[in-house]
């Protein structure tokens, strides 16, 4: 169109056309900057804050240094009102389908809810001493059939972990008397009760004091026949235990009693007491703890499941818990080699079958 002075001029666009022309002039980068609101470092606030959140979650995820995909999905769901979900998914580095799968199934009932309750009940009933294999056996006894790996997975899901066994206390004082040959010779199998016994002494240190335990174990069913606890490792510690154990012997029992080369077992009084009852004495070879492996194993179990696992208020409290554990070990704690029965249950089972 021409003006009155003959010059050409163009019609001024209206507001809509003006807005359209400005929008057309904006580049894709400009629109992205306005949408995400970049910070001075050039990274989006969503990405910067999101990464910070996931790093904090990683630090709090049971100290494992990693975050599960499910936990990431939960974090994204919790932050969905503050940030764009698509940005959070990108920061979390998980597939979009994974997040929406979790959203779809998050209200789904847990089919293992009752099983988890029973697992927790068994775990605490045995005071954290049972791992996933023993718990799986207990579940079978209660009519719940699960694979051991599934039990382990469920235990991890509810935060139950069996404690790892710690090293036992060892001591040796050298030769102070007469030693006996290794009659047992690592043959830890017994066909009947009161055929082979093993014994040893171990030490507990707590509240600035020491206690000494002297038990005797029957290799037939791993039952603790007798035990004594004293504050000093005198000969009475062992002799009193022997007096208690001898009450279990019958007229026709032919017994082998094995120990290490501790000074108690080299004493003339000890050897005379065995000879008087026609008990064959056996000793481990010097410095060879494997010759008395069953007794060493029991001490490891005892210290792991009681001494290192529980907290005690006093020496008397520890003695009470030790007595309670001995009852638990003999009457309730199952062993796989005893057909998943406790020592007393196995002995009773064999006696009834005979």
Short mmCIF file of C-alpha atoms in Angstrom, two decimals:
data_model
loop_
_atom_site.label_atom_id
_atom_site.label_comp_id
_atom_site.label_asym_id
_atom_site.label_seq_id
_atom_site.Cartn_x
_atom_site.Cartn_y
_atom_site.Cartn_z
CA UNK A 1 0.00 0.00 0.00
CA UNK A 2 1.20 3.53 -0.82
CA UNK A 3 0.95 6.56 1.43
CA UNK A 4 -0.24 10.04 0.47
CA UNK A 5 3.34 11.07 -0.25
CA UNK A 6 3.76 8.14 -2.61
CA UNK A 7 5.99 6.11 -0.26
CA UNK A 8 5.33 2.48 0.41
CA UNK A 9 4.48 1.44 3.89
CA UNK A 10 3.33 -1.77 5.61
CA UNK A 11 0.40 -2.24 7.96
CA UNK A 12 1.38 -2.52 11.63
CA UNK A 13 0.67 -6.04 12.82
CA UNK A 14 -1.82 -6.49 15.61
CA UNK A 15 -0.85 -7.89 19.01
CA UNK A 16 -1.41 -11.49 17.99
CA UNK A 17 0.74 -11.20 14.93
CA UNK A 18 3.40 -9.40 16.95
CA UNK A 19 3.44 -12.18 19.52
CA UNK A 20 3.70 -14.78 16.80
CA UNK A 21 6.65 -13.03 15.17
CA UNK A 22 8.50 -12.77 18.50
CA UNK A 23 7.81 -16.45 19.20
CA UNK A 24 9.18 -17.39 15.82
CA UNK A 25 12.37 -15.47 16.52
CA UNK A 26 12.96 -17.45 19.75
CA UNK A 27 15.35 -20.32 19.31
CA UNK A 28 14.90 -23.76 20.85
CA UNK A 29 17.70 -23.01 23.28
CA UNK A 30 15.94 -19.89 24.54
CA UNK A 31 12.72 -21.78 25.18
CA UNK A 32 14.62 -24.47 27.06
CA UNK A 33 16.31 -21.88 29.26
CA UNK A 34 12.99 -20.30 30.17
CA UNK A 35 11.37 -23.67 30.88
CA UNK A 36 14.12 -25.16 33.04
CA UNK A 37 15.54 -21.95 34.60
CA UNK A 38 19.26 -22.55 34.34
CA UNK A 39 21.57 -21.61 37.18
CA UNK A 40 24.87 -19.70 36.74
CA UNK A 41 26.82 -22.98 36.29
CA UNK A 42 24.72 -23.85 33.25
CA UNK A 43 22.93 -26.82 34.84
CA UNK A 44 19.22 -26.89 35.53
CA UNK A 45 18.04 -26.37 39.09
CA UNK A 46 16.00 -29.56 38.75
CA UNK A 47 19.08 -31.57 37.80
CA UNK A 48 21.30 -29.97 40.44
CA UNK A 49 18.76 -30.42 43.24
CA UNK A 50 17.73 -33.85 42.04
CA UNK A 51 21.27 -35.17 42.00
CA UNK A 52 21.79 -33.78 45.49
CA UNK A 53 18.67 -35.56 46.71
CA UNK A 54 19.73 -38.89 45.22
CA UNK A 55 23.22 -38.57 46.69
CA UNK A 56 21.70 -38.04 50.14
CA UNK A 57 19.43 -41.04 49.63
CA UNK A 58 22.47 -43.07 48.57
CA UNK A 59 24.29 -42.16 51.78
CA UNK A 60 21.29 -43.21 53.86
CA UNK A 61 20.59 -46.47 52.05
CA UNK A 62 21.96 -48.74 54.79
CA UNK A 63 25.53 -47.64 54.12
CA UNK A 64 25.75 -49.75 50.96
CA UNK A 65 26.70 -46.83 48.74
CA UNK A 66 23.97 -47.59 46.18
CA UNK A 67 20.28 -46.89 45.72
CA UNK A 68 17.85 -49.48 44.43
CA UNK A 69 15.64 -48.74 41.45
CA UNK A 70 12.55 -49.05 43.64
CA UNK A 71 13.93 -46.48 46.09
CA UNK A 72 14.66 -44.09 43.21
CA UNK A 73 11.09 -44.48 42.01
CA UNK A 74 9.83 -43.67 45.50
CA UNK A 75 11.97 -40.52 45.64
CA UNK A 76 10.71 -39.39 42.23
CA UNK A 77 7.13 -39.96 43.35
CA UNK A 78 7.70 -37.89 46.49
CA UNK A 79 9.20 -34.99 44.49
CA UNK A 80 6.70 -35.08 41.64
CA UNK A 81 4.91 -31.90 42.83
CA UNK A 82 8.13 -29.87 43.08
CA UNK A 83 9.89 -30.90 39.86
CA UNK A 84 9.05 -32.31 36.50
CA UNK A 85 8.90 -36.07 36.57
CA UNK A 86 10.72 -36.35 33.25
CA UNK A 87 13.67 -34.38 34.65
CA UNK A 88 13.77 -36.47 37.84
CA UNK A 89 13.74 -39.68 35.82
CA UNK A 90 16.67 -38.40 33.81
CA UNK A 91 18.62 -37.48 36.94
CA UNK A 92 17.83 -40.83 38.56
CA UNK A 93 19.01 -42.68 35.43
CA UNK A 94 16.16 -45.16 35.42
CA UNK A 95 13.86 -46.12 32.53
CA UNK A 96 10.59 -44.22 32.34
CA UNK A 97 8.73 -47.52 32.12
CA UNK A 98 10.26 -48.63 35.42
CA UNK A 99 8.94 -45.59 37.23
CA UNK A 100 5.42 -45.93 35.86
CA UNK A 101 5.45 -49.68 36.54
CA UNK A 102 6.19 -48.92 40.20
CA UNK A 103 3.42 -46.27 40.24
CA UNK A 104 0.97 -48.81 38.87
CA UNK A 105 1.87 -51.55 41.33
CA UNK A 106 2.72 -49.57 44.46
CA UNK A 107 -0.71 -50.18 45.95
CA UNK A 108 -0.57 -53.88 45.14
CA UNK A 109 -0.81 -56.01 48.32
CA UNK A 110 2.39 -57.74 49.43
CA UNK A 111 1.94 -61.48 48.95
CA UNK A 112 4.80 -62.15 51.40
CA UNK A 113 3.39 -59.98 54.17
CA UNK A 114 2.47 -62.89 56.45
CA UNK A 115 5.67 -64.75 55.58
CA UNK A 116 7.75 -61.73 56.53
CA UNK A 117 5.96 -61.61 59.87
CA UNK A 118 6.77 -65.27 60.53
CA UNK A 119 10.40 -64.76 59.45
CA UNK A 120 10.73 -61.85 61.84
CA UNK A 121 9.13 -63.92 64.61
CA UNK A 122 11.59 -66.80 64.08
CA UNK A 123 14.55 -64.42 63.83
CA UNK A 124 13.78 -62.67 67.11
CA UNK A 125 12.75 -65.90 68.81
CA UNK A 126 16.31 -67.13 68.26
CA UNK A 127 17.75 -63.67 69.04
CA UNK A 128 19.30 -63.15 65.64
CA UNK A 129 21.25 -66.43 65.73
CA UNK A 130 19.50 -68.02 62.73
CA UNK A 131 20.52 -67.20 59.17
CA UNK A 132 18.33 -67.63 56.10
CA UNK A 133 19.03 -71.38 55.78
CA UNK A 134 17.91 -72.24 59.30
CA UNK A 135 14.94 -69.89 59.03
CA UNK A 136 13.96 -71.61 55.78
CA UNK A 137 13.96 -74.96 57.62
CA UNK A 138 11.85 -73.50 60.42
CA UNK A 139 9.41 -72.17 57.82
CA UNK A 140 9.11 -75.66 56.34
CA UNK A 141 8.25 -77.01 59.79
CA UNK A 142 5.46 -74.43 59.91
CA UNK A 143 4.12 -75.40 56.50
CA UNK A 144 5.66 -72.52 54.51
CA UNK A 145 7.66 -73.73 51.50
CA UNK A 146 10.20 -71.20 50.23
CA UNK A 147 13.55 -71.32 48.48
CA UNK A 148 16.50 -70.27 50.71
CA UNK A 149 17.33 -67.43 48.33
CA UNK A 150 13.78 -66.13 48.64
CA UNK A 151 14.08 -66.21 52.42
CA UNK A 152 17.35 -64.29 52.20
CA UNK A 153 15.71 -61.72 49.92
CA UNK A 154 12.79 -61.27 52.32
CA UNK A 155 15.16 -60.96 55.28
CA UNK A 156 17.06 -58.22 53.47
CA UNK A 157 13.79 -56.48 52.65
CA UNK A 158 12.84 -56.24 56.33
CA UNK A 159 16.37 -55.52 57.51
CA UNK A 160 17.23 -58.79 59.28
CA UNK A 161 20.85 -59.93 59.22
CA UNK A 162 22.45 -62.86 61.02
CA UNK A 163 25.65 -61.86 62.81
CA UNK A 164 28.99 -63.14 61.55
CA UNK A 165 30.99 -65.40 63.81
CA UNK A 166 34.01 -63.84 65.46
CA UNK A 167 37.33 -65.41 66.42
CA UNK A 168 37.57 -67.42 69.62
CA UNK A 169 39.94 -66.98 72.53
CA UNK A 170 43.01 -69.25 72.52
CA UNK A 171 45.53 -70.03 75.26
CA UNK A 172 48.34 -72.50 75.90
CA UNK A 173 50.67 -72.86 78.92
CA UNK A 174 52.99 -75.61 77.79
CA UNK A 175 53.62 -79.01 79.37
CA UNK A 176 53.03 -79.10 83.12
CA UNK A 177 52.38 -82.82 83.51
CA UNK A 178 51.83 -86.02 81.59
CA UNK A 179 50.13 -85.87 78.20
CA UNK A 180 47.97 -88.57 76.63
CA UNK A 181 47.95 -89.85 73.03
CA UNK A 182 45.44 -88.63 70.47
CA UNK A 183 43.11 -91.61 70.73
CA UNK A 184 40.17 -89.78 69.16
CA UNK A 185 42.23 -88.94 66.08
CA UNK A 186 39.57 -86.56 64.70
CA UNK A 187 36.94 -89.30 64.56
CA UNK A 188 34.07 -87.14 65.78
CA UNK A 189 31.32 -89.65 64.97
CA UNK A 190 29.70 -91.61 67.80
CA UNK A 191 27.18 -94.43 67.48
CA UNK A 192 25.56 -93.96 70.87
CA UNK A 193 25.51 -91.57 73.84
CA UNK A 194 28.39 -91.59 76.33
CA UNK A 195 30.80 -93.07 73.81
CA UNK A 196 32.91 -90.00 73.00
CA UNK A 197 33.09 -86.74 74.92
CA UNK A 198 35.14 -83.61 74.26
CA UNK A 199 35.98 -80.76 76.63
CA UNK A 200 37.95 -77.52 76.84
CA UNK A 201 38.09 -74.21 78.71
CA UNK A 202 37.28 -70.78 77.29
CA UNK A 203 37.44 -67.26 78.66
CA UNK A 204 34.99 -64.33 78.74
CA UNK A 205 36.17 -60.81 79.48
CA UNK A 206 33.57 -58.21 80.51
CA UNK A 207 33.21 -55.35 83.00
CA UNK A 208 36.95 -55.49 83.68
CA UNK A 209 36.65 -59.07 84.93
CA UNK A 210 37.11 -62.53 83.48
CA UNK A 211 34.96 -65.62 83.64
CA UNK A 212 36.00 -69.12 82.63
CA UNK A 213 33.69 -71.76 81.20
CA UNK A 214 34.44 -75.50 81.22
CA UNK A 215 31.85 -77.62 79.35
CA UNK A 216 31.84 -81.24 78.20
CA UNK A 217 30.07 -82.19 74.96
CA UNK A 218 28.77 -85.57 73.81
CA UNK A 219 29.80 -86.21 70.19
CA UNK A 220 26.75 -88.41 69.64
CA UNK A 221 24.32 -85.49 69.54
CA UNK A 222 26.47 -82.42 70.39
CA UNK A 223 24.69 -82.09 73.73
CA UNK A 224 26.35 -80.20 76.56
CA UNK A 225 26.48 -82.85 79.29
CA UNK A 226 27.75 -80.56 82.06
CA UNK A 227 29.49 -77.22 82.51
CA UNK A 228 30.90 -74.97 85.21
CA UNK A 229 31.63 -71.23 85.31
CA UNK A 230 34.12 -69.60 87.67
CA UNK A 231 36.03 -66.34 88.01
CA UNK A 232 39.37 -68.16 88.19
CA UNK A 233 40.66 -71.04 86.01
CA UNK A 234 41.55 -73.27 88.93
CA UNK A 235 41.46 -77.06 88.87
CA UNK A 236 38.07 -76.96 90.61
CA UNK A 237 36.66 -75.52 87.41
CA UNK A 238 37.32 -78.83 85.64
CA UNK A 239 36.92 -81.25 88.54
CA UNK A 240 33.45 -79.92 89.41
CA UNK A 241 32.43 -80.32 85.78
CA UNK A 242 33.68 -83.92 85.81
CA UNK A 243 31.64 -84.73 88.92
CA UNK A 244 28.51 -83.45 87.17
CA UNK A 245 29.26 -85.29 83.93
CA UNK A 246 30.01 -88.62 85.61
CA UNK A 247 26.39 -88.76 86.80
CA UNK A 248 25.35 -89.33 83.17
CA UNK A 249 27.41 -92.51 82.80
CA UNK A 250 25.83 -95.94 82.94
CA UNK A 251 27.41 -99.21 84.14
CA UNK A 252 28.30 -100.46 80.66
CA UNK A 253 29.50 -97.21 79.07
CA UNK A 254 32.98 -97.29 77.52
CA UNK A 255 33.94 -93.65 77.18
CA UNK A 256 36.75 -91.72 75.48
CA UNK A 257 37.19 -88.19 76.86
CA UNK A 258 39.17 -85.89 74.59
CA UNK A 259 40.71 -82.49 75.37
CA UNK A 260 43.62 -80.31 74.35
CA UNK A 261 46.91 -80.25 76.22
CA UNK A 262 45.72 -77.65 78.73
CA UNK A 263 47.32 -77.80 82.15
CA UNK A 264 44.09 -78.94 83.82
CA UNK A 265 44.06 -82.15 81.80
CA UNK A 266 47.71 -82.91 82.54
CA UNK A 267 47.11 -82.87 86.29
CA UNK A 268 47.44 -86.19 88.15
CA UNK A 269 44.10 -85.63 89.89
CA UNK A 270 42.32 -85.33 86.55
CA UNK A 271 43.93 -88.41 85.06
CA UNK A 272 43.31 -90.42 88.23
CA UNK A 273 39.60 -89.50 88.18
CA UNK A 274 39.32 -90.80 84.61
CA UNK A 275 41.25 -93.97 85.31
CA UNK A 276 39.10 -94.72 88.37
CA UNK A 277 36.03 -94.84 86.10
CA UNK A 278 37.85 -96.67 83.31
CA UNK A 279 37.58 -93.69 80.97
CA UNK A 280 40.14 -93.51 78.17
CA UNK A 281 41.88 -90.13 78.06
CA UNK A 282 42.68 -88.55 74.70
CA UNK A 283 44.55 -85.31 73.93
CA UNK A 284 45.03 -83.18 70.85
CA UNK A 285 48.48 -82.88 69.40
CA UNK A 286 50.43 -79.85 70.52
CA UNK A 287 49.29 -76.64 68.81
CA UNK A 288 46.68 -78.42 66.69
CA UNK A 289 43.24 -77.05 67.52
CA UNK A 290 41.60 -79.06 64.72
CA UNK A 291 42.05 -82.21 66.79
CA UNK A 292 39.36 -80.76 69.07
CA UNK A 293 37.39 -79.03 66.30
CA UNK A 294 33.91 -79.82 67.64
CA UNK A 295 34.59 -78.14 70.97
CA UNK A 296 36.23 -75.18 69.24
CA UNK A 297 33.16 -74.91 67.01
CA UNK A 298 30.85 -74.85 70.02
CA UNK A 299 32.81 -72.01 71.60
CA UNK A 300 32.56 -70.08 68.33
CA UNK A 301 28.79 -70.57 68.23
CA UNK A 302 28.40 -69.64 71.89
CA UNK A 303 30.38 -66.42 71.65
CA UNK A 304 28.73 -65.40 68.39
CA UNK A 305 25.16 -66.09 69.47
CA UNK A 306 25.47 -64.91 73.06
CA UNK A 307 28.60 -63.04 74.10
CA UNK A 308 29.03 -60.83 71.02
CA UNK A 309 25.34 -60.55 70.21
CA UNK A 310 23.81 -59.40 73.50
CA UNK A 311 24.47 -56.59 75.93
CA UNK A 312 24.78 -57.40 79.60
CA UNK A 313 24.11 -55.24 82.62
CA UNK A 314 26.43 -57.07 85.01
CA UNK A 315 28.42 -60.25 85.56
CA UNK A 316 25.40 -61.85 87.22
CA UNK A 317 23.25 -60.93 84.24
CA UNK A 318 25.75 -62.63 81.92
CA UNK A 319 25.69 -65.77 84.07
CA UNK A 320 21.90 -65.86 83.88
CA UNK A 321 21.94 -65.46 80.11
CA UNK A 322 24.64 -68.13 79.81
CA UNK A 323 22.50 -70.60 81.75
CA UNK A 324 19.51 -69.73 79.56
CA UNK A 325 21.60 -70.20 76.40
CA UNK A 326 22.76 -73.66 77.49
CA UNK A 327 19.12 -74.69 77.86
CA UNK A 328 18.34 -73.16 74.48
CA UNK A 329 21.30 -74.88 72.81
CA UNK A 330 20.44 -78.32 74.18
CA UNK A 331 16.68 -78.24 73.88
CA UNK A 332 15.75 -75.86 71.08
CA UNK A 333 18.61 -74.98 68.72
CA UNK A 334 18.42 -77.35 65.76
CA UNK A 335 21.42 -78.76 63.91
CA UNK A 336 21.37 -79.95 60.30
CA UNK A 337 23.47 -83.05 61.06
CA UNK A 338 20.84 -84.05 63.64
CA UNK A 339 18.09 -84.05 61.00
CA UNK A 340 17.18 -80.48 61.98
CA UNK A 341 16.49 -81.43 65.57
CA UNK A 342 17.99 -80.10 68.77
CA UNK A 343 20.46 -82.32 70.68
CA UNK A 344 17.88 -83.37 73.26
CA UNK A 345 15.22 -83.94 70.59
CA UNK A 346 17.61 -86.12 68.62
CA UNK A 347 18.64 -88.19 71.65
CA UNK A 348 14.98 -88.69 72.60
CA UNK A 349 14.13 -89.62 69.01
CA UNK A 350 16.86 -92.28 68.89
CA UNK A 351 15.91 -93.70 72.28
CA UNK A 352 12.26 -94.03 71.24
CA UNK A 353 13.20 -95.66 67.93
CA UNK A 354 15.46 -98.22 69.62
#
